[in-house]
Short mmCIF file of C-alpha atoms in Angstrom, two decimals:
data_model
loop_
_atom_site.label_atom_id
_atom_site.label_comp_id
_atom_site.label_asym_id
_atom_site.label_seq_id
_atom_site.Cartn_x
_atom_site.Cartn_y
_atom_site.Cartn_z
CA MET A 1 102.06 -46.76 72.05
CA ARG A 2 102.17 -45.51 75.32
CA SER A 3 98.51 -45.77 77.39
CA ILE A 4 96.82 -43.59 79.29
CA ARG A 5 94.17 -44.38 82.00
CA VAL A 6 91.49 -42.48 82.53
CA ASN A 7 88.04 -42.19 84.39
CA ILE A 8 84.45 -40.86 83.73
CA GLU A 9 85.40 -37.43 85.66
CA ASP A 10 89.23 -36.56 83.06
CA PHE A 11 88.08 -38.48 79.96
CA ASP A 12 86.98 -34.85 77.89
CA SER A 13 90.56 -33.06 79.55
CA THR A 14 92.94 -35.68 78.55
CA VAL A 15 91.48 -36.60 74.80
CA LYS A 16 91.86 -32.82 74.28
CA LYS A 17 95.91 -32.29 75.60
CA GLU A 18 96.38 -35.51 73.56
CA SER A 19 94.59 -34.70 70.45
CA GLU A 20 96.76 -31.60 70.25
CA SER A 21 99.60 -33.27 70.04
CA SER A 22 100.40 -35.04 66.05
CA ASN A 23 100.46 -38.82 67.66
CA PRO A 24 98.11 -40.90 66.24
CA LEU A 25 95.89 -41.33 68.91
CA PHE A 26 92.99 -44.05 70.15
CA VAL A 27 90.45 -44.36 72.86
CA LEU A 28 89.52 -47.34 74.03
CA PHE A 29 86.52 -48.02 76.14
CA PHE A 30 85.90 -51.52 77.70
CA GLY A 31 85.02 -53.54 81.37
CA THR A 32 86.35 -52.36 83.55
CA GLU A 33 88.84 -55.04 85.58
CA LYS A 34 87.34 -57.13 88.59
CA SER A 35 89.41 -56.68 91.74
CA GLU A 36 89.48 -60.86 92.44
CA THR A 37 90.03 -61.38 88.63
CA ASN A 38 92.25 -58.35 87.61
CA ALA A 39 90.27 -59.22 84.64
CA SER A 40 87.30 -57.24 82.74
CA TRP A 41 84.68 -58.71 83.49
CA CYS A 42 83.55 -58.67 79.16
CA SER A 43 84.60 -61.51 77.60
CA ASP A 44 84.60 -59.84 74.32
CA CYS A 45 87.33 -56.97 75.84
CA VAL A 46 89.78 -59.75 77.27
CA ILE A 47 89.67 -61.65 73.88
CA ALA A 48 90.36 -57.91 72.52
CA ASP A 49 92.54 -55.93 74.64
CA PRO A 50 96.31 -58.29 73.92
CA LEU A 51 95.75 -57.85 70.30
CA ILE A 52 94.29 -54.16 69.98
CA ARG A 53 97.75 -53.90 72.26
CA LYS A 54 100.06 -55.83 70.02
CA VAL A 55 98.37 -54.45 66.35
CA LEU A 56 99.10 -50.49 68.00
CA SER A 57 102.58 -51.24 69.11
CA SER A 58 103.36 -51.40 65.58
CA VAL A 59 101.88 -48.14 65.33
CA PRO A 60 105.15 -44.89 65.88
CA ASN A 61 104.59 -42.70 68.78
CA ALA A 62 100.55 -44.21 68.88
CA VAL A 63 98.51 -43.26 72.30
CA LEU A 64 95.85 -45.75 73.71
CA ILE A 65 93.47 -43.95 75.72
CA GLU A 66 91.62 -46.66 77.87
CA ALA A 67 88.19 -45.64 79.20
CA PRO A 68 86.56 -48.04 81.56
CA VAL A 69 83.31 -48.53 81.97
CA GLY A 70 82.72 -49.86 85.19
CA LEU A 71 81.91 -52.79 86.34
CA ARG A 72 78.91 -55.20 84.95
CA ASP A 73 76.20 -53.62 87.17
CA GLU A 74 77.30 -49.98 85.65
CA TRP A 75 76.74 -50.45 82.67
CA LYS A 76 75.14 -53.44 81.44
CA GLY A 77 71.28 -52.27 80.62
CA ASN A 78 71.99 -48.37 81.53
CA THR A 79 71.12 -46.35 79.23
CA THR A 80 72.08 -43.27 80.85
CA HIS A 81 75.54 -44.24 81.31
CA PRO A 82 78.21 -40.54 80.81
CA TYR A 83 79.94 -43.00 78.05
CA ARG A 84 76.79 -43.70 75.76
CA ARG A 85 74.96 -40.17 75.72
CA HIS A 86 77.93 -38.51 75.78
CA ALA A 87 77.58 -34.79 73.45
CA GLN A 88 80.41 -35.86 70.94
CA PHE A 89 79.59 -40.11 70.83
CA ASP A 90 78.00 -43.19 71.48
CA VAL A 91 79.51 -46.01 72.81
CA PRO A 92 77.03 -48.59 71.92
CA ALA A 93 78.95 -51.73 73.45
CA ILE A 94 82.18 -52.56 74.51
CA PRO A 95 85.12 -53.02 72.94
CA THR A 96 85.03 -49.76 70.86
CA LEU A 97 88.21 -48.69 70.10
CA TYR A 98 87.80 -44.99 67.92
CA LYS A 99 90.35 -42.88 66.34
CA TRP A 100 90.39 -40.00 67.88
CA SER A 101 91.87 -36.26 65.92
CA LEU A 102 91.44 -32.57 67.70
CA SER A 103 88.07 -32.19 65.46
CA GLY A 104 87.17 -35.25 67.88
CA PRO A 105 85.89 -39.17 67.30
CA GLY A 106 86.32 -40.86 63.96
CA ASP A 107 86.43 -44.43 62.83
CA ARG A 108 85.41 -47.09 65.43
CA LEU A 109 85.61 -50.91 65.76
CA VAL A 110 83.70 -52.72 68.18
CA GLU A 111 83.00 -55.77 70.02
CA GLU A 112 84.02 -58.61 67.74
CA GLU A 113 85.55 -55.88 65.40
CA CYS A 114 88.15 -55.16 67.98
CA ALA A 115 89.10 -59.29 67.81
CA SER A 116 90.32 -59.58 64.22
CA VAL A 117 93.80 -58.63 64.02
CA GLU A 118 93.36 -57.84 60.04
CA GLY A 119 90.16 -55.94 60.63
CA LEU A 120 92.94 -53.72 63.19
CA THR A 121 95.86 -53.89 61.65
CA ALA A 122 93.52 -52.00 58.44
CA PHE A 123 91.75 -49.72 60.94
CA VAL A 124 95.33 -48.62 62.20
CA GLN A 125 96.34 -48.28 58.52
CA SER A 126 94.22 -45.81 57.90
CA ALA A 127 94.82 -43.88 60.44
#
């Protein structure tokens, strides 16, 4: 699995470029890591991250685009956050893992759905 970290400004161009390949593409939205701990402020994200990486590592040529949503005060309750108001998708909560293709976002897992190895495995196998 290859992972690419993007910021909000580069999100669309990076996703477009990566979706033009034939590699399975996944996009993970998660809470940005706090500088004092190097861990996400989002406890659900901390739980889900290693499970997502483990499952995606079994997908040949998988690409994971990591899209941090910002720190807690930038995300929580912010209904105007760019990832909540994007023209192609909305991120209702974090973590959110999307399957992505040239036609855009597809199926997704949200919050606790990202913390189930069985659910993640079924999700990526249907890619």
